[in-house]
């Protein structure tokens, strides 16, 4: 089911949560709404679900205007941040709930068969008789998904689906959700504030800030070509240097980057830690190491330039560096954004 | 005893057990002791006399009626106080506790004045052929009044803590309002409702002050058990008073045990393992 949001607006009291958002989601697409808290991403998701009504604009499901269709008739599957499983029902009863209250009457045997099928899909065979309090967080998450899928929704909506889980479980569930999506081909929108999750999982990432869409595109597009300093910073660690653009070149702390086409003036230069190289001899920006953070996949070095800028970069795990050492930083690549 | 990081357990345990012993167990033991000093035959004769039996009937039936009424009305009141904010909300919320604060005799006199055939409500009801004051219906109304706060105040906090996402989830799955209430909300309120019901019923069984003014106190029809106990006391027949009181005590115990059992059944889902 194709979903189209047209100039959607939502205001809570005086807080303008969503301002004039237009967005098209193709049938079968897996889209991430990514943004910091207060960016309006959850509100957009809830408006698509019908759990909030839009103050202005329209939401189309296919060609049908769904703006005023109440949630119970909208045909969406919603997975809540804290799962919202019915605590007094077993896992199987939770999954069967939607089918039991449906206007389409089903045989009990058909419901039971569907529950078994869904339990297999979410790999929870044999846990049907447990209560939600008796299973782990990751399992609850999967029950919530099975319950949402039980009503054959046109759209699957997930609000911070992995937010409350620990890192390992989150990683596995992410892969698994991707598989399920491929298997079912259902249009899916999920909300997250975790860039890695959005980039790993989604066909398309929609980045939001203050109720606006700032940028959208595939993971490759937004990573390789961030169009604003906000997106650059939000997607991952970035070094920031004050820069000056003159005659198609940006100068920062003694380094120069080609930026042909940019107007002269003050600017900011952004470089990922992996885009910086460290060497004992010049040329480069002279700096001294203040701290070394060891991580499983390499060593993160914190350094201060002679002009007082803080820099972060990575070196190979076997490279011997220690606090107090001096050397030179070279920029392999960087993005420059004009100020103001 | 399990070692506990938090302090003060033993002292507080000692103090509370001593207090419960002094204030609750001792008087009850004295009651049982007094009743037991009768022989089994005398005891049986006193507690099964036709006047006593009639008093149990009117007390228990009125208490049941009042509790069932309060179950519905108390739930509705808790619902409204939790889900809506309206002008005067705070006043209504405070008024719920009024039956606790008011001396029950005052409540009884006020209710009697309202419901006698020339009172504000009584005169209207009399035109409809309904008599309230000096009938079991009056007893029920007095019981309703004094036990109302129990159900409201046990259900209200549970309703307030109910995660709105549960109802939203049920809505998104296509549930109607009634289905969501019956299958999601009501089962989660059941333990609190049962707690409120048992308190409300126990209170109604023992209520005295509010009832005696409105009841008419006719032996065999509108005489409640608590009053019969009082009459026996007035006659210095302490053993008979204790015997009849022990029946009330047993009834309250049975009711509390029953609701506790139902509560633990309703809470089965919270057991981990």
Short mmCIF file of C-alpha atoms in Angstrom, two decimals, chain A:
data_model
loop_
_atom_site.label_atom_id
_atom_site.label_comp_id
_atom_site.label_asym_id
_atom_site.label_seq_id
_atom_site.Cartn_x
_atom_site.Cartn_y
_atom_site.Cartn_z
CA UNK A 1 0.00 0.00 0.00
CA UNK A 2 1.43 3.33 -1.07
CA UNK A 3 1.23 6.06 1.56
CA UNK A 4 1.28 9.73 0.85
CA UNK A 5 1.42 12.58 3.36
CA UNK A 6 0.48 15.97 1.99
CA UNK A 7 1.36 19.13 3.93
CA UNK A 8 0.59 17.47 7.25
CA UNK A 9 0.56 19.72 10.32
CA UNK A 10 0.17 18.85 14.01
CA UNK A 11 0.23 21.19 16.98
CA UNK A 12 0.03 20.26 20.65
CA UNK A 13 -1.16 23.23 22.70
CA UNK A 14 1.46 25.73 21.51
CA UNK A 15 4.12 23.23 20.45
CA UNK A 16 4.25 22.74 16.69
CA UNK A 17 5.28 19.10 16.54
CA UNK A 18 4.91 18.60 12.79
CA UNK A 19 5.10 21.48 10.34
CA UNK A 20 4.04 20.96 6.76
CA UNK A 21 5.44 17.50 6.10
CA UNK A 22 4.98 15.92 2.68
CA UNK A 23 6.26 12.43 2.13
CA UNK A 24 5.56 9.53 -0.21
CA UNK A 25 6.22 5.95 0.77
CA UNK A 26 6.08 3.42 -2.02
CA UNK A 27 4.26 0.14 -1.68
CA UNK A 28 6.49 -2.45 0.00
CA UNK A 29 9.11 0.09 1.03
CA UNK A 30 10.88 0.01 4.41
CA UNK A 31 11.32 3.57 5.58
CA UNK A 32 12.99 4.96 8.69
CA UNK A 33 11.93 8.23 10.28
CA UNK A 34 15.11 9.38 11.96
CA UNK A 35 15.54 12.39 14.18
CA UNK A 36 16.38 13.61 17.66
CA UNK A 37 13.66 13.72 20.31
CA UNK A 38 11.12 16.44 19.63
CA UNK A 39 11.68 16.23 15.88
CA UNK A 40 8.10 15.06 15.30
CA UNK A 41 8.92 11.57 14.05
CA UNK A 42 6.69 9.69 16.49
CA UNK A 43 3.86 12.17 15.90
CA UNK A 44 4.06 11.52 12.16
CA UNK A 45 3.94 7.78 12.76
CA UNK A 46 0.94 8.13 15.09
CA UNK A 47 -0.87 10.28 12.52
CA UNK A 48 -0.31 7.61 9.85
CA UNK A 49 -1.73 5.09 12.32
CA UNK A 50 -4.69 7.30 13.19
CA UNK A 51 -3.72 7.51 16.85
CA UNK A 52 -3.48 11.28 16.37
CA UNK A 53 -5.52 13.37 13.97
CA UNK A 54 -3.68 15.79 11.70
CA UNK A 55 -4.57 19.46 12.26
CA UNK A 56 -3.99 20.15 8.59
CA UNK A 57 -3.08 18.35 5.40
CA UNK A 58 -4.03 14.92 4.14
CA UNK A 59 -2.85 11.33 4.50
CA UNK A 60 -3.57 8.98 1.62
CA UNK A 61 -3.51 5.21 1.72
CA UNK A 62 -3.24 4.34 -1.97
CA UNK A 63 -5.80 6.64 -3.58
CA UNK A 64 -8.04 6.76 -0.54
CA UNK A 65 -7.99 9.80 1.74
CA UNK A 66 -7.39 8.19 5.14
CA UNK A 67 -7.00 11.44 7.08
CA UNK A 68 -10.28 11.02 8.97
CA UNK A 69 -10.55 7.22 9.07
CA UNK A 70 -10.44 6.15 12.73
CA UNK A 71 -7.57 3.93 13.78
CA UNK A 72 -9.69 0.81 14.24
CA UNK A 73 -10.78 0.90 10.60
CA UNK A 74 -7.48 2.03 9.13
CA UNK A 75 -5.92 -1.40 8.82
CA UNK A 76 -2.52 -0.64 10.29
CA UNK A 77 -0.32 -2.81 12.47
CA UNK A 78 1.32 -0.77 15.21
CA UNK A 79 4.20 -1.93 17.37
CA UNK A 80 4.56 0.23 20.46
CA UNK A 81 7.83 1.31 21.98
CA UNK A 82 7.21 -0.67 25.15
CA UNK A 83 5.24 -3.32 23.25
CA UNK A 84 1.92 -2.69 25.08
CA UNK A 85 1.23 -6.41 25.33
CA UNK A 86 -1.93 -7.24 27.28
CA UNK A 87 -0.40 -8.48 30.54
CA UNK A 88 -3.37 -10.65 31.52
CA UNK A 89 -3.37 -12.60 28.26
CA UNK A 90 -0.96 -15.31 27.20
CA UNK A 91 1.26 -14.82 24.20
CA UNK A 92 -1.19 -16.79 22.04
CA UNK A 93 -4.18 -14.80 23.38
CA UNK A 94 -2.34 -11.55 22.66
CA UNK A 95 -1.76 -12.60 19.07
CA UNK A 96 -5.34 -13.85 18.67
CA UNK A 97 -6.91 -10.66 20.09
CA UNK A 98 -7.07 -8.79 16.79
CA UNK A 99 -8.65 -11.74 15.01
CA UNK A 100 -11.20 -12.25 17.79
CA UNK A 101 -12.43 -8.65 17.78
CA UNK A 102 -12.34 -8.38 13.99
CA UNK A 103 -15.55 -7.62 12.10
CA UNK A 104 -14.57 -10.48 9.82
CA UNK A 105 -15.72 -13.49 11.83
CA UNK A 106 -13.31 -16.42 11.85
CA UNK A 107 -13.59 -20.00 13.03
CA UNK A 108 -11.78 -20.71 16.26
CA UNK A 109 -9.72 -23.35 14.48
CA UNK A 110 -8.69 -20.83 11.82
CA UNK A 111 -7.59 -18.36 14.51
CA UNK A 112 -5.61 -21.04 16.33
CA UNK A 113 -3.93 -22.08 13.10
CA UNK A 114 -3.01 -18.49 12.30
CA UNK A 115 -1.59 -18.01 15.81
CA UNK A 116 0.64 -21.07 15.35
CA UNK A 117 1.74 -19.75 11.96
CA UNK A 118 2.58 -16.32 13.40
CA UNK A 119 4.42 -17.85 16.35
CA UNK A 120 6.53 -19.76 13.84
CA UNK A 121 7.14 -16.60 11.82
CA UNK A 122 8.48 -14.77 14.89
CA UNK A 123 10.30 -17.91 16.03
CA UNK A 124 8.44 -18.31 19.31
CA UNK A 125 7.02 -21.79 18.82
CA UNK A 126 6.12 -23.34 22.15
CA UNK A 127 5.87 -20.03 24.05
CA UNK A 128 2.18 -19.50 23.28
CA UNK A 129 1.07 -20.34 26.82
CA UNK A 130 3.44 -17.96 28.59
CA UNK A 131 2.37 -14.61 29.95
CA UNK A 132 4.25 -11.48 28.80
CA UNK A 133 5.86 -11.16 32.26
CA UNK A 134 7.42 -14.57 31.77
CA UNK A 135 9.38 -13.88 28.57
CA UNK A 136 12.38 -11.68 27.73
CA UNK A 137 12.29 -8.20 26.22
CA UNK A 138 13.35 -9.43 22.80
CA UNK A 139 10.65 -12.08 22.87
CA UNK A 140 8.03 -9.52 23.89
CA UNK A 141 9.08 -7.39 20.96
CA UNK A 142 8.49 -10.32 18.63
CA UNK A 143 5.09 -11.07 20.17
CA UNK A 144 4.15 -7.42 19.62
CA UNK A 145 5.14 -7.77 15.97
CA UNK A 146 3.19 -11.02 15.56
CA UNK A 147 0.15 -9.36 17.14
CA UNK A 148 0.43 -6.38 14.79
CA UNK A 149 0.72 -8.71 11.78
CA UNK A 150 -2.23 -10.87 12.85
CA UNK A 151 -4.80 -8.52 11.34
CA UNK A 152 -3.09 -8.51 7.90
CA UNK A 153 -2.38 -4.79 8.05
CA UNK A 154 -1.85 -2.72 4.94
CA UNK A 155 0.97 -0.91 6.69
CA UNK A 156 3.27 -1.87 9.53
CA UNK A 157 4.29 0.93 11.87
CA UNK A 158 6.96 0.54 14.53
CA UNK A 159 7.72 3.14 17.20
CA UNK A 160 11.34 2.87 18.36
CA UNK A 161 11.06 -0.88 17.93
CA UNK A 162 14.38 -1.78 19.48
CA UNK A 163 14.83 1.15 21.84
CA UNK A 164 14.34 -0.76 25.07
CA UNK A 165 16.58 -3.73 24.21
CA UNK A 166 20.26 -4.28 24.87
CA UNK A 167 22.77 -3.94 22.06
CA UNK A 168 23.22 -7.60 21.11
CA UNK A 169 19.52 -8.39 20.99
CA UNK A 170 18.92 -5.21 19.04
CA UNK A 171 21.44 -6.24 16.42
CA UNK A 172 19.86 -9.67 15.90
CA UNK A 173 16.32 -8.32 15.80
CA UNK A 174 17.33 -5.77 13.20
CA UNK A 175 18.53 -8.48 10.79
CA UNK A 176 15.45 -10.50 11.56
CA UNK A 177 13.02 -7.63 10.92
CA UNK A 178 14.73 -7.07 7.57
CA UNK A 179 14.15 -10.75 6.70
CA UNK A 180 10.51 -10.63 7.73
CA UNK A 181 10.01 -7.53 5.65
CA UNK A 182 11.52 -9.23 2.62
CA UNK A 183 9.34 -12.26 3.19
CA UNK A 184 6.05 -10.35 3.61
CA UNK A 185 6.74 -7.31 1.44
CA UNK A 186 4.52 -5.14 3.64
CA UNK A 187 4.94 -1.36 3.56
CA UNK A 188 6.77 -0.54 6.78
CA UNK A 189 7.61 2.69 8.57
CA UNK A 190 9.67 2.76 11.72
CA UNK A 191 10.77 5.55 14.00
CA UNK A 192 14.20 5.68 15.57
CA UNK A 193 16.71 8.09 17.01
CA UNK A 194 19.53 5.62 16.37
CA UNK A 195 21.25 6.47 13.05
CA UNK A 196 22.94 3.09 12.82
CA UNK A 197 19.58 1.33 13.10
CA UNK A 198 18.03 3.52 10.42
CA UNK A 199 20.96 3.13 8.04
CA UNK A 200 21.26 -0.65 8.52
CA UNK A 201 17.60 -1.43 8.15
CA UNK A 202 15.80 1.01 5.92
CA UNK A 203 15.46 1.25 2.15
CA UNK A 204 15.11 4.95 2.67
CA UNK A 205 15.95 7.20 5.58
CA UNK A 206 13.90 10.32 6.28
CA UNK A 207 15.76 12.70 8.57
CA UNK A 208 13.63 15.08 10.62
CA UNK A 209 14.35 18.11 12.73
CA UNK A 210 11.87 20.44 14.48
CA UNK A 211 8.92 18.96 12.61
CA UNK A 212 10.49 19.33 9.17
CA UNK A 213 12.03 16.84 6.78
CA UNK A 214 15.66 17.90 6.48
CA UNK A 215 16.83 15.29 4.02
CA UNK A 216 15.75 11.91 2.72
CA UNK A 217 17.31 9.21 0.61
CA UNK A 218 18.96 5.81 0.72
CA UNK A 219 21.59 5.19 3.36
CA UNK A 220 24.20 5.72 0.68
CA UNK A 221 22.74 9.04 -0.41
CA UNK A 222 22.43 10.55 3.04
CA UNK A 223 25.83 9.25 4.19
CA UNK A 224 27.83 10.19 1.12
CA UNK A 225 26.04 13.41 0.41
CA UNK A 226 24.68 15.06 3.56
CA UNK A 227 23.19 18.39 2.55
CA UNK A 228 23.47 20.19 5.85
CA UNK A 229 25.72 20.41 8.88
CA UNK A 230 22.83 18.98 10.97
CA UNK A 231 22.63 15.78 8.91
CA UNK A 232 26.41 15.45 8.92
CA UNK A 233 26.53 15.74 12.71
CA UNK A 234 23.45 13.65 13.36
CA UNK A 235 24.53 10.67 11.28
CA UNK A 236 27.76 10.09 13.16
CA UNK A 237 30.83 11.46 14.91
CA UNK A 238 32.29 14.42 13.09
CA UNK A 239 35.19 16.78 13.63
CA UNK A 240 34.29 20.41 13.18
CA UNK A 241 36.80 23.06 12.17
CA UNK A 242 36.16 26.72 11.49
CA UNK A 243 36.99 27.33 7.84
CA UNK A 244 37.31 30.16 5.39
CA UNK A 245 36.34 29.74 1.74
CA UNK A 246 38.46 31.65 -0.78
CA UNK A 247 38.63 31.10 -4.55
CA UNK A 248 37.12 27.63 -4.49
CA UNK A 249 39.22 26.35 -1.62
CA UNK A 250 38.37 25.95 2.06
CA UNK A 251 41.13 26.67 4.57
CA UNK A 252 41.00 25.33 8.12
CA UNK A 253 43.78 25.01 10.68
CA UNK A 254 46.34 25.04 7.87
CA UNK A 255 44.60 22.40 5.78
CA UNK A 256 43.04 23.16 2.41
CA UNK A 257 40.14 21.35 0.75
CA UNK A 258 38.89 21.81 -2.78
CA UNK A 259 35.32 23.20 -2.75
CA UNK A 260 34.93 24.56 -6.24
CA UNK A 261 31.66 26.38 -6.76
CA UNK A 262 31.21 27.57 -3.17
CA UNK A 263 30.89 31.28 -2.54
CA UNK A 264 33.66 32.94 -0.51
CA UNK A 265 33.03 33.49 3.20
CA UNK A 266 33.01 31.87 6.58
CA UNK A 267 32.24 28.17 6.70
CA UNK A 268 32.53 25.02 8.79
CA UNK A 269 34.51 21.98 7.78
CA UNK A 270 33.27 18.54 8.87
CA UNK A 271 35.39 15.40 8.73
CA UNK A 272 34.61 11.89 10.01
CA UNK A 273 37.18 10.37 12.38
CA UNK A 274 37.98 7.82 9.66
CA UNK A 275 38.74 10.63 7.19
CA UNK A 276 41.71 11.83 9.23
CA UNK A 277 45.21 10.35 9.06
CA UNK A 278 47.92 10.62 11.68
CA UNK A 279 51.63 10.67 11.01
CA UNK A 280 54.71 11.56 13.04
CA UNK A 281 56.11 13.74 10.26
CA UNK A 282 54.46 16.55 8.32
CA UNK A 283 52.93 17.86 6.29
CA UNK A 284 49.58 18.36 7.96
CA UNK A 285 47.95 20.09 10.91
CA UNK A 286 50.31 19.93 13.90
CA UNK A 287 48.56 18.41 16.93
CA UNK A 288 49.30 16.59 20.16
CA UNK A 289 47.48 13.55 21.50
CA UNK A 290 45.47 14.12 24.68
CA UNK A 291 43.88 10.69 25.08
CA UNK A 292 43.64 7.30 23.44
CA UNK A 293 40.40 5.31 23.67
CA UNK A 294 40.72 1.63 22.87
CA UNK A 295 37.80 0.01 21.12
CA UNK A 296 37.29 -3.49 19.75
CA UNK A 297 37.80 -2.41 16.14
CA UNK A 298 40.59 0.13 16.51
CA UNK A 299 42.00 2.96 18.56
CA UNK A 300 40.24 6.30 18.81
CA UNK A 301 42.66 9.17 19.32
CA UNK A 302 41.69 12.53 20.83
CA UNK A 303 44.08 15.29 19.87
CA UNK A 304 44.35 19.07 20.20
CA UNK A 305 45.70 21.24 17.39
CA UNK A 306 48.01 24.20 18.01
CA UNK A 307 45.03 26.48 17.37
CA UNK A 308 43.07 24.73 20.16
CA UNK A 309 40.67 22.66 18.03
CA UNK A 310 39.70 19.22 19.34
CA UNK A 311 40.05 16.42 16.82
CA UNK A 312 39.07 12.75 16.92
CA UNK A 313 40.37 10.11 14.57
CA UNK A 314 40.98 6.38 14.38
CA UNK A 315 44.23 4.49 13.97
CA UNK A 316 44.81 0.77 13.39
CA UNK A 317 44.68 -1.46 16.49
CA UNK A 318 48.41 -2.28 16.34
CA UNK A 319 49.54 1.32 15.94
CA UNK A 320 51.51 2.54 18.99
CA UNK A 321 50.19 5.94 20.07
CA UNK A 322 49.98 7.45 23.51
CA UNK A 323 48.88 10.63 25.22
CA UNK A 324 51.41 13.47 25.00
CA UNK A 325 52.81 12.49 21.61
CA UNK A 326 52.96 15.12 18.89
CA UNK A 327 52.42 14.65 15.16
CA UNK A 328 50.48 15.76 12.15
CA UNK A 329 46.89 15.25 11.05
CA UNK A 330 46.02 15.17 7.38
CA UNK A 331 42.52 15.40 5.96
CA UNK A 332 41.68 12.71 3.44
CA UNK A 333 38.23 14.13 2.72
CA UNK A 334 35.78 16.56 4.32
CA UNK A 335 32.48 18.36 3.82
CA UNK A 336 32.28 22.11 3.99
CA UNK A 337 29.06 23.94 4.83
CA UNK A 338 28.73 27.71 4.62
CA UNK A 339 27.81 29.38 7.91
CA UNK A 340 24.53 31.19 8.30
#
